[in-house]
Amino acid sequence: MAHDGAVVDPRSGFCQSNSIFYSKRRSVLLPSVPYLDVTTYIASRPHTGKVALVDASTGRKITYPELWRAVHAVAASLSQSHGVRKGDVVLILSPNSIYFPVVALAVMSIGGVLTTTNPLNTPGEIAKQVSDSKSRFAFTTSALLSKLSTGAAACLPVVILDSDAEPPRDSRVVSSIKEMMASGSGRRAAYEHVSQDDTATLLYSSGTTGVSKGVASTHRNLISMTEIIINRFKLDGSVGGNNHVFLCTVPMFHIFGLVAFATGMLGSGSTVVVLSKFEMGEMMSAIATHRVTYLPLVPPILVAMTQHAQAIRAKYDLSSLKSVLSGGAPLSREVIEGFAEKYPGVEILQGYGLTESTGIGASTDSAEESRRFGTAGMLSPNTQARIVDPDTGESLPMNRSGELWLRGPYVMKGYFSNPEATASTLNSGGWLRTGDLCYIDEDGFLFVVDRLKELIKYKGYQVAPAELEALLHTHPDILDAAVIPFPDREVGQFPMAYVVRKEGSRLSEAEVMDFVATKVAPYKRIRRVAFVSAIPKNPSGKILRKDLIKLATSKI
């Protein structure tokens, strides 16, 4: 097969002449018109779906006609009553909710830029993001309003997302989602033209290293990922996408939850059942009640479902379930076979992606593909990859491990107001350096070997060691510190700290953990501490994390 004149091996997708791997999946067609926002694109896709969103706990439904009326009303209210303009950044601080997609689609339809944050974050962490992203408007719930109380966050006008509760008496509260949805004609008002190259979202990621940075994704990025996701699940709405019911267990503030369930799936006529918080019993009950066909989850939940399969199947009717969608880490042979044995009618699909790739860069799209144990899948449609030797910069062929570089229509524009970080992650040829050590085999399957980047993945949440190290250095009794990922069967990895105490200090393990716990979200907490006389570093002063990981895991 040939790509742009290059001769490509049909089995692996590899081209000898330019050392590029090409996706073996059929390309998806993307709109070429320059002016198009992702909301208009999603709204205009034909389908026969009826119910768009369902609240798993209350059963409240939003039909497709109601959804688009609500989106237009909220967009008009933002623009006409609250002065939100193209390029203005709007924050959502909220757990999953059927109103999250309404706000996200409304903001992007007027050219606003959406930024999201984890409800578990502390007021200080949220204030830092508000300041960095230059947010000027916010949506949150009554319960979370107090988190917008520090620094720049305390000055934002706020809309309350609880539909039934009376909005709290607070001078910053300018409206409620209920009022906004009831206002306006429900017809789309005229706004400034939005280009596919305009920024649509600003999600925060630690990237390949270091502290959290705003990932600027464009409307084109989101449109292309919407098409890739709909294509992956064969959800062409014109032929019955409404038969598919997805349970949104993943957070909508995260790239996968936002692009797949808060926006993309709504272009296919599928129904998205929204779980506001994860609890195993509630998840199982929602599958049975709403006849869910697709269930996204992270590996620890899949393991728990396997371990408790007998009790689960005795209590809940899971006969509607066709597929589980696992992400965050590749599944082992033992886990895949164990799950298949307990749930014989359910296929496992896996995926690999980053915030910087607006979601999925590779995936397994059938049970057969997932049986190639340890793989993250084949490259997504419209995708090219390189495997690059991190030391020499040489592009490598099949079955050789190096850093994975990706190129495709979904690769971010760059890091917001951070040209240095952008230049070190995106090169001039449009290649995204993922920071993951990978190889691609002779059949075009991607395998993730290790992380070059220093992220810790706790239950799928990203934790940056650099952020926790900076915090530990502020403690009066700590001379030096390093944070590493410690492997754990239940959560994947948790942060462990190596600490050098100041002379004469009797600082304890519990005191270190308590100090950090008061200043960060629960998922970032240090859960193990070891005291050492010095932190191992290379000549340039970089922490030798691999040595510390070896030391920590040798004692398991």
mmCIF file with all atom_site columns, N, CA, C and O in Angstrom, residues 206-228:
data_model
loop_
_atom_site.group_PDB
_atom_site.id
_atom_site.type_symbol
_atom_site.label_atom_id
_atom_site.label_alt_id
_atom_site.label_comp_id
_atom_site.label_asym_id
_atom_site.label_entity_id
_atom_site.label_seq_id
_atom_site.pdbx_PDB_ins_code
_atom_site.Cartn_x
_atom_site.Cartn_y
_atom_site.Cartn_z
_atom_site.occupancy
_atom_site.B_iso_or_equiv
_atom_site.pdbx_formal_charge
_atom_site.auth_seq_id
_atom_site.auth_comp_id
_atom_site.auth_asym_id
_atom_site.auth_atom_id
_atom_site.pdbx_PDB_model_num
ATOM 1  N N  . SER A 1 206 ? 0.174   17.239 33.047 1.00 0.00 ? 206 SER A N  1
ATOM 2  C CA . SER A 1 206 ? 1.572   17.421 33.427 1.00 0.00 ? 206 SER A CA 1
ATOM 3  C C  . SER A 1 206 ? 2.503   17.207 32.253 1.00 0.00 ? 206 SER A C  1
ATOM 4  O O  . SER A 1 206 ? 3.700   17.398 32.369 1.00 0.00 ? 206 SER A O  1
ATOM 5  N N  . GLY A 1 207 ? 1.943   16.757 31.116 1.00 0.00 ? 207 GLY A N  1
ATOM 6  C CA . GLY A 1 207 ? 2.771   16.579 29.931 1.00 0.00 ? 207 GLY A CA 1
ATOM 7  C C  . GLY A 1 207 ? 3.832   15.526 30.179 1.00 0.00 ? 207 GLY A C  1
ATOM 8  O O  . GLY A 1 207 ? 3.642   14.621 30.973 1.00 0.00 ? 207 GLY A O  1
ATOM 9  N N  . THR A 1 208 ? 4.946   15.644 29.496 1.00 0.00 ? 208 THR A N  1
ATOM 10 C CA . THR A 1 208 ? 5.965   14.610 29.637 1.00 0.00 ? 208 THR A CA 1
ATOM 11 C C  . THR A 1 208 ? 6.726   14.742 30.946 1.00 0.00 ? 208 THR A C  1
ATOM 12 O O  . THR A 1 208 ? 7.230   13.780 31.473 1.00 0.00 ? 208 THR A O  1
ATOM 13 N N  . THR A 1 209 ? 6.838   15.952 31.479 1.00 0.00 ? 209 THR A N  1
ATOM 14 C CA . THR A 1 209 ? 7.517   16.137 32.770 1.00 0.00 ? 209 THR A CA 1
ATOM 15 C C  . THR A 1 209 ? 6.935   17.368 33.457 1.00 0.00 ? 209 THR A C  1
ATOM 16 O O  . THR A 1 209 ? 6.218   18.147 32.856 1.00 0.00 ? 209 THR A O  1
ATOM 17 N N  . GLY A 1 210 ? 7.281   17.489 34.731 1.00 0.00 ? 210 GLY A N  1
ATOM 18 C CA . GLY A 1 210 ? 7.076   18.767 35.414 1.00 0.00 ? 210 GLY A CA 1
ATOM 19 C C  . GLY A 1 210 ? 5.666   19.069 35.851 1.00 0.00 ? 210 GLY A C  1
ATOM 20 O O  . GLY A 1 210 ? 4.820   18.205 35.956 1.00 0.00 ? 210 GLY A O  1
ATOM 21 N N  . VAL A 1 211 ? 5.426   20.357 36.087 1.00 0.00 ? 211 VAL A N  1
ATOM 22 C CA . VAL A 1 211 ? 4.150   20.785 36.671 1.00 0.00 ? 211 VAL A CA 1
ATOM 23 C C  . VAL A 1 211 ? 3.066   20.867 35.599 1.00 0.00 ? 211 VAL A C  1
ATOM 24 O O  . VAL A 1 211 ? 3.325   20.803 34.410 1.00 0.00 ? 211 VAL A O  1
ATOM 25 N N  . SER A 1 212 ? 1.846   21.050 36.073 1.00 0.00 ? 212 SER A N  1
ATOM 26 C CA . SER A 1 212 ? 0.680   21.059 35.204 1.00 0.00 ? 212 SER A CA 1
ATOM 27 C C  . SER A 1 212 ? 0.696   22.217 34.205 1.00 0.00 ? 212 SER A C  1
ATOM 28 O O  . SER A 1 212 ? 1.035   23.343 34.563 1.00 0.00 ? 212 SER A O  1
ATOM 29 N N  . LYS A 1 213 ? 0.322   21.908 32.956 1.00 0.00 ? 213 LYS A N  1
ATOM 30 C CA . LYS A 1 213 ? 0.308   22.932 31.894 1.00 0.00 ? 213 LYS A CA 1
ATOM 31 C C  . LYS A 1 213 ? -1.025  22.854 31.154 1.00 0.00 ? 213 LYS A C  1
ATOM 32 O O  . LYS A 1 213 ? -1.608  21.777 31.026 1.00 0.00 ? 213 LYS A O  1
ATOM 33 N N  . GLY A 1 214 ? -1.481  23.986 30.629 1.00 0.00 ? 214 GLY A N  1
ATOM 34 C CA . GLY A 1 214 ? -2.744  24.023 29.874 1.00 0.00 ? 214 GLY A CA 1
ATOM 35 C C  . GLY A 1 214 ? -2.534  23.523 28.452 1.00 0.00 ? 214 GLY A C  1
ATOM 36 O O  . GLY A 1 214 ? -1.757  24.093 27.693 1.00 0.00 ? 214 GLY A O  1
ATOM 37 N N  . VAL A 1 215 ? -3.237  22.457 28.105 1.00 0.00 ? 215 VAL A N  1
ATOM 38 C CA . VAL A 1 215 ? -3.146  21.893 26.751 1.00 0.00 ? 215 VAL A CA 1
ATOM 39 C C  . VAL A 1 215 ? -4.212  22.565 25.881 1.00 0.00 ? 215 VAL A C  1
ATOM 40 O O  . VAL A 1 215 ? -5.405  22.405 26.123 1.00 0.00 ? 215 VAL A O  1
ATOM 41 N N  . ALA A 1 216 ? -3.758  23.335 24.892 1.00 0.00 ? 216 ALA A N  1
ATOM 42 C CA . ALA A 1 216 ? -4.700  24.044 24.007 1.00 0.00 ? 216 ALA A CA 1
ATOM 43 C C  . ALA A 1 216 ? -5.078  23.131 22.841 1.00 0.00 ? 216 ALA A C  1
ATOM 44 O O  . ALA A 1 216 ? -4.252  22.826 21.990 1.00 0.00 ? 216 ALA A O  1
ATOM 45 N N  . SER A 1 217 ? -6.342  22.677 22.848 1.00 0.00 ? 217 SER A N  1
ATOM 46 C CA . SER A 1 217 ? -6.844  21.832 21.753 1.00 0.00 ? 217 SER A CA 1
ATOM 47 C C  . SER A 1 217 ? -7.812  22.653 20.916 1.00 0.00 ? 217 SER A C  1
ATOM 48 O O  . SER A 1 217 ? -8.620  23.422 21.454 1.00 0.00 ? 217 SER A O  1
ATOM 49 N N  . THR A 1 218 ? -7.751  22.479 19.601 1.00 0.00 ? 218 THR A N  1
ATOM 50 C CA . THR A 1 218 ? -8.578  23.277 18.693 1.00 0.00 ? 218 THR A CA 1
ATOM 51 C C  . THR A 1 218 ? -9.893  22.572 18.372 1.00 0.00 ? 218 THR A C  1
ATOM 52 O O  . THR A 1 218 ? -10.070 21.395 18.675 1.00 0.00 ? 218 THR A O  1
ATOM 53 N N  . HIS A 1 219 ? -10.783 23.320 17.713 1.00 0.00 ? 219 HIS A N  1
ATOM 54 C CA . HIS A 1 219 ? -12.037 22.714 17.236 1.00 0.00 ? 219 HIS A CA 1
ATOM 55 C C  . HIS A 1 219 ? -11.734 21.573 16.270 1.00 0.00 ? 219 HIS A C  1
ATOM 56 O O  . HIS A 1 219 ? -12.400 20.544 16.307 1.00 0.00 ? 219 HIS A O  1
ATOM 57 N N  . ARG A 1 220 ? -10.692 21.754 15.420 1.00 0.00 ? 220 ARG A N  1
ATOM 58 C CA . ARG A 1 220 ? -10.310 20.675 14.489 1.00 0.00 ? 220 ARG A CA 1
ATOM 59 C C  . ARG A 1 220 ? -9.884  19.421 15.258 1.00 0.00 ? 220 ARG A C  1
ATOM 60 O O  . ARG A 1 220 ? -10.245 18.305 14.892 1.00 0.00 ? 220 ARG A O  1
ATOM 61 N N  . ASN A 1 221 ? -9.099  19.611 16.327 1.00 0.00 ? 221 ASN A N  1
ATOM 62 C CA . ASN A 1 221 ? -8.678  18.470 17.148 1.00 0.00 ? 221 ASN A CA 1
ATOM 63 C C  . ASN A 1 221 ? -9.890  17.699 17.665 1.00 0.00 ? 221 ASN A C  1
ATOM 64 O O  . ASN A 1 221 ? -9.941  16.469 17.595 1.00 0.00 ? 221 ASN A O  1
ATOM 65 N N  . LEU A 1 222 ? -10.878 18.439 18.197 1.00 0.00 ? 222 LEU A N  1
ATOM 66 C CA . LEU A 1 222 ? -12.059 17.796 18.785 1.00 0.00 ? 222 LEU A CA 1
ATOM 67 C C  . LEU A 1 222 ? -12.945 17.145 17.718 1.00 0.00 ? 222 LEU A C  1
ATOM 68 O O  . LEU A 1 222 ? -13.498 16.064 17.934 1.00 0.00 ? 222 LEU A O  1
ATOM 69 N N  . ILE A 1 223 ? -13.075 17.814 16.570 1.00 0.00 ? 223 ILE A N  1
ATOM 70 C CA . ILE A 1 223 ? -13.886 17.248 15.478 1.00 0.00 ? 223 ILE A CA 1
ATOM 71 C C  . ILE A 1 223 ? -13.261 15.933 14.991 1.00 0.00 ? 223 ILE A C  1
ATOM 72 O O  . ILE A 1 223 ? -13.959 14.927 14.802 1.00 0.00 ? 223 ILE A O  1
ATOM 73 N N  . SER A 1 224 ? -11.933 15.932 14.824 1.00 0.00 ? 224 SER A N  1
ATOM 74 C CA . SER A 1 224 ? -11.276 14.720 14.328 1.00 0.00 ? 224 SER A CA 1
ATOM 75 C C  . SER A 1 224 ? -11.395 13.583 15.336 1.00 0.00 ? 224 SER A C  1
ATOM 76 O O  . SER A 1 224 ? -11.640 12.438 14.975 1.00 0.00 ? 224 SER A O  1
ATOM 77 N N  . MET A 1 225 ? -11.259 13.887 16.641 1.00 0.00 ? 225 MET A N  1
ATOM 78 C CA . MET A 1 225 ? -11.378 12.825 17.646 1.00 0.00 ? 225 MET A CA 1
ATOM 79 C C  . MET A 1 225 ? -12.819 12.328 17.749 1.00 0.00 ? 225 MET A C  1
ATOM 80 O O  . MET A 1 225 ? -13.055 11.134 17.952 1.00 0.00 ? 225 MET A O  1
ATOM 81 N N  . THR A 1 226 ? -13.796 13.225 17.569 1.00 0.00 ? 226 THR A N  1
ATOM 82 C CA . THR A 1 226 ? -15.210 12.802 17.546 1.00 0.00 ? 226 THR A CA 1
ATOM 83 C C  . THR A 1 226 ? -15.416 11.768 16.443 1.00 0.00 ? 226 THR A C  1
ATOM 84 O O  . THR A 1 226 ? -16.014 10.708 16.662 1.00 0.00 ? 226 THR A O  1
ATOM 85 N N  . GLU A 1 227 ? -14.896 12.058 15.255 1.00 0.00 ? 227 GLU A N  1
ATOM 86 C CA . GLU A 1 227 ? -15.041 11.137 14.118 1.00 0.00 ? 227 GLU A CA 1
ATOM 87 C C  . GLU A 1 227 ? -14.329 9.812  14.378 1.00 0.00 ? 227 GLU A C  1
ATOM 88 O O  . GLU A 1 227 ? -14.848 8.746  14.056 1.00 0.00 ? 227 GLU A O  1
ATOM 89 N N  . ILE A 1 228 ? -13.137 9.881  14.978 1.00 0.00 ? 228 ILE A N  1
ATOM 90 C CA . ILE A 1 228 ? -12.368 8.651  15.260 1.00 0.00 ? 228 ILE A CA 1
ATOM 91 C C  . ILE A 1 228 ? -13.124 7.778  16.261 1.00 0.00 ? 228 ILE A C  1
ATOM 92 O O  . ILE A 1 228 ? -13.224 6.563  16.095 1.00 0.00 ? 228 ILE A O  1
#
